[in-house]
XYZ file of C-alpha atoms in Angstrom:
318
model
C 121.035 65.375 94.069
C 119.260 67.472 97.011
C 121.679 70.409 98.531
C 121.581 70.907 101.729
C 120.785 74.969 102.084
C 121.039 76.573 104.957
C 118.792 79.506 105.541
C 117.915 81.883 108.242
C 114.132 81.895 110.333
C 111.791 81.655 109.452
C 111.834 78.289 107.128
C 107.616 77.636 107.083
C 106.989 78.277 103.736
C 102.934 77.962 104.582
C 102.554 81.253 105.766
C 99.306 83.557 105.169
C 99.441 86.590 103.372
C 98.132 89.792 103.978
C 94.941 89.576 102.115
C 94.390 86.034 103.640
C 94.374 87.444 107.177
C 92.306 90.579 106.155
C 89.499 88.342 104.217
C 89.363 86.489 107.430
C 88.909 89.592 109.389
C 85.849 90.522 107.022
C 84.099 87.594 107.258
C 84.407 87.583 110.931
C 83.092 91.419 111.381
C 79.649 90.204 109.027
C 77.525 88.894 112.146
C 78.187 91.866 113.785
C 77.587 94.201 110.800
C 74.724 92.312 109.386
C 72.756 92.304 113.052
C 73.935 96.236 112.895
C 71.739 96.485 109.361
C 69.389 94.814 110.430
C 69.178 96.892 114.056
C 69.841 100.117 112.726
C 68.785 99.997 108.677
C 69.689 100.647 105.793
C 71.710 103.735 106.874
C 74.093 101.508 109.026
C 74.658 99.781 105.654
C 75.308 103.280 103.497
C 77.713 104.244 106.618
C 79.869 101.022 106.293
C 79.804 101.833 102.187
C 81.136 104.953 102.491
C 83.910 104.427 105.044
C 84.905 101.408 102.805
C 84.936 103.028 99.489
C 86.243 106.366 100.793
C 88.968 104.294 102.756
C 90.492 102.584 99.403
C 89.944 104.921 97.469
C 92.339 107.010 99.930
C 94.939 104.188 100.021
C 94.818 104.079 96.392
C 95.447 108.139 96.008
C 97.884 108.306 98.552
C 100.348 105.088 97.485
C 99.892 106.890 93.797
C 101.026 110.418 94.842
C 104.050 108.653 96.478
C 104.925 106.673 93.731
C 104.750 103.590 95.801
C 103.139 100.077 94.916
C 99.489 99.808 95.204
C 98.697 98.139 98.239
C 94.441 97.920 98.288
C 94.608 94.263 97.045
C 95.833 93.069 100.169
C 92.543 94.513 101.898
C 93.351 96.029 104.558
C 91.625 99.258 103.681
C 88.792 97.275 103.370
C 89.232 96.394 106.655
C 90.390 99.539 108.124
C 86.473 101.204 106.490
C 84.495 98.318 107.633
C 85.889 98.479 111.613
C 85.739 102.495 111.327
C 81.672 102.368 110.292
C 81.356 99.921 113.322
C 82.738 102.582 115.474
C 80.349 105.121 114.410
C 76.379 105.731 115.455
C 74.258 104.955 112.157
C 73.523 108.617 112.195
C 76.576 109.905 111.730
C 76.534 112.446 108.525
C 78.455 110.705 105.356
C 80.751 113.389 105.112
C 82.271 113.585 108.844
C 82.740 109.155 108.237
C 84.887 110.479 104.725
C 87.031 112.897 107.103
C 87.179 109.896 109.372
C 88.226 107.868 106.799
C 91.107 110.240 105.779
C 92.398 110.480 108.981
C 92.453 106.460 109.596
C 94.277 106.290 106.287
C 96.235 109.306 105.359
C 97.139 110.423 108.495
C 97.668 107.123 110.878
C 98.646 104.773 107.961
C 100.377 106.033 105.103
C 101.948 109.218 106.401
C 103.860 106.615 108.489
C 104.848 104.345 105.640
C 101.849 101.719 104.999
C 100.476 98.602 106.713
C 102.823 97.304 109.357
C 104.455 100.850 109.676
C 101.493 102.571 111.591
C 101.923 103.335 115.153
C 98.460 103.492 116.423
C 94.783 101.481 115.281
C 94.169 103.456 112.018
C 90.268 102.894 112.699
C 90.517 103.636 117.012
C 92.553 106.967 116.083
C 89.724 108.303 113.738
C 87.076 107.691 115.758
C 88.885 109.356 118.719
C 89.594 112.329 115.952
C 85.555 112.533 115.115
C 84.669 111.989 119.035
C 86.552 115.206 119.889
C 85.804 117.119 116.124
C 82.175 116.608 116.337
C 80.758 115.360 119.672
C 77.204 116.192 119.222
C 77.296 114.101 116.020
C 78.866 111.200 117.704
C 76.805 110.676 120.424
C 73.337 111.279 118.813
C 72.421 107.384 119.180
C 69.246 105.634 117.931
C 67.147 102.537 119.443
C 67.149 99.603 117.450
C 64.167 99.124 114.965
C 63.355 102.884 115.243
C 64.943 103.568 111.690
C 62.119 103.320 109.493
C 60.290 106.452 112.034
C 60.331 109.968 110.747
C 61.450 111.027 114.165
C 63.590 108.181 115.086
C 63.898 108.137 119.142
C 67.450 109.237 120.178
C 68.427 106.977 123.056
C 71.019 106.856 125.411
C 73.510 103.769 125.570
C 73.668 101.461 128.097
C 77.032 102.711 129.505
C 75.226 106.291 130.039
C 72.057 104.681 131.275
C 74.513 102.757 133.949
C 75.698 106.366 135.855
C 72.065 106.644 136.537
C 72.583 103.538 138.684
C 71.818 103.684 141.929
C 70.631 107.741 142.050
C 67.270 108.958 142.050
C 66.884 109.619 138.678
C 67.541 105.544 138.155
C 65.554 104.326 134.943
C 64.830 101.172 133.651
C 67.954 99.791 132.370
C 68.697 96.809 129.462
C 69.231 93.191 130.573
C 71.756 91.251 130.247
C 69.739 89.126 127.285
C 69.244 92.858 125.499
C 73.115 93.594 126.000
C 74.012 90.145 124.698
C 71.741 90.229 121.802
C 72.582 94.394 121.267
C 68.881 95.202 121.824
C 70.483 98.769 122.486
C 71.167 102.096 121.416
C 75.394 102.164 120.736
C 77.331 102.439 117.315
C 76.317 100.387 114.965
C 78.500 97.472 115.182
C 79.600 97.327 118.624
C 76.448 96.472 120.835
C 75.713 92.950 119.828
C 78.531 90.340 122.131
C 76.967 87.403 120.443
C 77.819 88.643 116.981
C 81.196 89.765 118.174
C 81.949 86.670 120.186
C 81.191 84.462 117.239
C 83.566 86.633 114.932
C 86.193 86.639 117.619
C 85.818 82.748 118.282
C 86.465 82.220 114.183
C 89.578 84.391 114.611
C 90.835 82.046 117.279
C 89.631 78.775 115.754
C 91.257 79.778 112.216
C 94.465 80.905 114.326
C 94.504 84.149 112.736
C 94.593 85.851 116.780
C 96.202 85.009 119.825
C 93.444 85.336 122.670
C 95.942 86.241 125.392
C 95.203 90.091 124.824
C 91.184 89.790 124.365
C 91.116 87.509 128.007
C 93.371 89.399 129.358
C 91.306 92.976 128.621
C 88.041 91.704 129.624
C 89.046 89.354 132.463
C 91.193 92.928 134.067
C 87.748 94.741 133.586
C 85.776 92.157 134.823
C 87.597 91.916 138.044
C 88.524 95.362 138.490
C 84.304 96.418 138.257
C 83.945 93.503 140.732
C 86.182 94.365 142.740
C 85.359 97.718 142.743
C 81.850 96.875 143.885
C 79.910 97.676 140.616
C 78.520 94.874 137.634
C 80.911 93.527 135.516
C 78.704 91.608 133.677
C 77.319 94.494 132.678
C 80.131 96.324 131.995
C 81.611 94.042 129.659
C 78.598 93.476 127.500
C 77.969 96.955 127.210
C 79.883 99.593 124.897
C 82.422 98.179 122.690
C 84.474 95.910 124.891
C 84.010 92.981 122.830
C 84.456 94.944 119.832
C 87.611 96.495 120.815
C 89.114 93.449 122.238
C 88.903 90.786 119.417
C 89.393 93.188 116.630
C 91.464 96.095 117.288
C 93.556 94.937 120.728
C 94.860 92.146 118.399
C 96.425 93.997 115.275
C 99.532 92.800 114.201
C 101.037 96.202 113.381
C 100.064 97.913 116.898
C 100.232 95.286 119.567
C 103.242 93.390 120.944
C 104.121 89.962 119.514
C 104.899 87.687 121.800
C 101.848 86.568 124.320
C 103.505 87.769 127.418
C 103.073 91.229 126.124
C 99.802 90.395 124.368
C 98.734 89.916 128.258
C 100.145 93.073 129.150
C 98.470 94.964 126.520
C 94.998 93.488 127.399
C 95.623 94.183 131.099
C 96.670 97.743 130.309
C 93.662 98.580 128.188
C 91.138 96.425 130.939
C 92.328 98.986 133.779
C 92.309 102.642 131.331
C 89.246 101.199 130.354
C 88.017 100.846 133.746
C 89.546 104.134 135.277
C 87.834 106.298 132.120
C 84.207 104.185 132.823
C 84.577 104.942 136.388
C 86.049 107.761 136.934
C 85.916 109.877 133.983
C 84.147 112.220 131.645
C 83.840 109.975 129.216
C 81.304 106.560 129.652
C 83.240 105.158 127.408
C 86.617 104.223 127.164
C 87.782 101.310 125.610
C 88.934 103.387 122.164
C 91.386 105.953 124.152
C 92.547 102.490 126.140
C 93.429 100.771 123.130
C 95.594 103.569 121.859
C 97.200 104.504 124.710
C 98.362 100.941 124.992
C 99.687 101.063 121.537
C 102.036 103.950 122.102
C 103.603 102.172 124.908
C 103.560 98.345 122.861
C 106.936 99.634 121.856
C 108.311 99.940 125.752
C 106.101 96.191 126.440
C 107.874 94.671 123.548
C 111.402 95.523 124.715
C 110.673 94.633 128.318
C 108.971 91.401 127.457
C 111.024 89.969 124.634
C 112.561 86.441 124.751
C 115.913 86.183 125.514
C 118.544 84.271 123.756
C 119.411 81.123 126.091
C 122.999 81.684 126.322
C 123.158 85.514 124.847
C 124.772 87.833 127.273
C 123.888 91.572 127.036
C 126.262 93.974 125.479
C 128.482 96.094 127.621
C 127.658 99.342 127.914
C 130.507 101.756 127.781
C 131.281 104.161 130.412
């Protein structure tokens, strides 16, 4: 005889697990780390090795000094490494992508308590950490196809080449084909959109990301640079838009839940991103957007929330 049991939310029992989600993740960063490889070399591919290994190999030390279960099955570190070597130029020495690596880890993920615990984009915080740490190192780009050279040509990416615009000392700058395809200097998995769009698209399609935060982040910058009277195609092909909006503006752990505050997020990080690009020191400045937005996903989730169709608010005492 069936019972009938009553149970509280959620009652889908054909939910994904952790390491579900995160394998999808992986597979959808490979376009964009394989075109990296092949752009940048075989460097681009020792970079993502090292921030991988040295990223689960912290996990694993950490959750064992803490006495806590092992959590690098569920891939996430994996994740975390592969992200963080996307976010760094192919030149970047191996040991400065291990301190990154601690920092992403250690510091941002298991100092607050594990996956689902951390605050802040494990992977956006390090490379903010190495950006400020060592500058020189992080912004010592290469041109595509100029790895096998002795003297590989530093170049300048195209969101540096675009404050030339317009001045006298204008020079040639990429099309919109070469942005599209990442035919430029950048880290070495943010500059292709194709590769990114297709990965992002695969999120959607296998329903492992909302795209009310990605939209909303570009569309904002899009129409903020139009409005503002300078090329927003442009703008959002170049730098890591595209990389920041499909893979780190739609963490479960950092960003709001619900897809009114998804849209909030995105429009927050379209107009930091836009006020860093055009107004400050930085070219860049879709990493410090992101993370600004995720100390404040706290203060979007409470003012966004659902409300309870017949709840009334409790009475606050005087």
């Amino acid at each position: 005889m069936n019972r009938l049991i009553v149970s509280p939310s959620p009652h889908d029992e054909n939910y994904l697990k952790t390491s579900t989600i995160m394998l999808n993740v992986i597979i959808a960063l490979m376009p964009a780390l394989i075109v990296g490889c092949v752009y940048f070399g075989l460097r681009a591919l020792l970079l993502t090795a090292v921030c991988v290994g040295s990223c689960v190999l912290f996990e694993f030390l950490t959750r064992k000094l803490m006495k806590r279960e092992n959590t690098i099955g569920d891939l996430s570190a994996v994740v975390t490494g592969v992200i963080l070597a996307m976010n760094l130029p192919s030149t970047l020495p191996l040991w400065m992508a291990v301190i990154g690596s601690f920092v992403a880890i250690v510091v941002v993920k298991q100092l607050f308590g594990g996956i689902g615990q951390n605050f802040a984009n494990p992977a956006i915080t390090a490379r903010i950490v190495l950006m400020v740490s060592f500058p020189a190192a992080m912004t010592r780009w290469v041109e595509p196809f100029t790895h096998e050279a002795v003297d590989a040509v530093s170049g300048a990416t195209p969101l540096v080449l675009d404050s030339f615009r317009g001045t006298t000392d204008e020079i040639l700058m990429p099309s919109y084909l070469d942005l599209f395809l990442g035919k430029t200097g950048g880290c070495l998995g943010e500059t292709c959109a194709l590769a990114l769009l297709i990965g992002g698209l695969y999120l959607a399609v296998r329903k492992i990301i909302n795209l009310a935060a990605p939209l909303s982040f570009i569309g904002s910058l899009f129409v903020l640079t139009w409005v503002s009277g300078g090329d927003p195609v442009y703008q959002i092909l170049a730098g890591g838009v595209f990389l920041g909006a499909f893979f780190m503006a739609t963490d479960y752990a950092t960003t709001p839940i619900s897809t009114k505050g998804k849209i909030v997020f995105g429009l927050g990080c379209g107009l930091i991103t836009f006020v860093i690009r055009r107004f400050g020191s930085f070219p860049e400045g879709v990493s410090f957007s992101i993370l600004l937005m995720n100390v404040l996903t706290p203060y979007i989730e409470q003012l966004t929330r659902t409300k309870v169709l017949g709840a009334k608010e409790a009475e606050k005492n005087e």
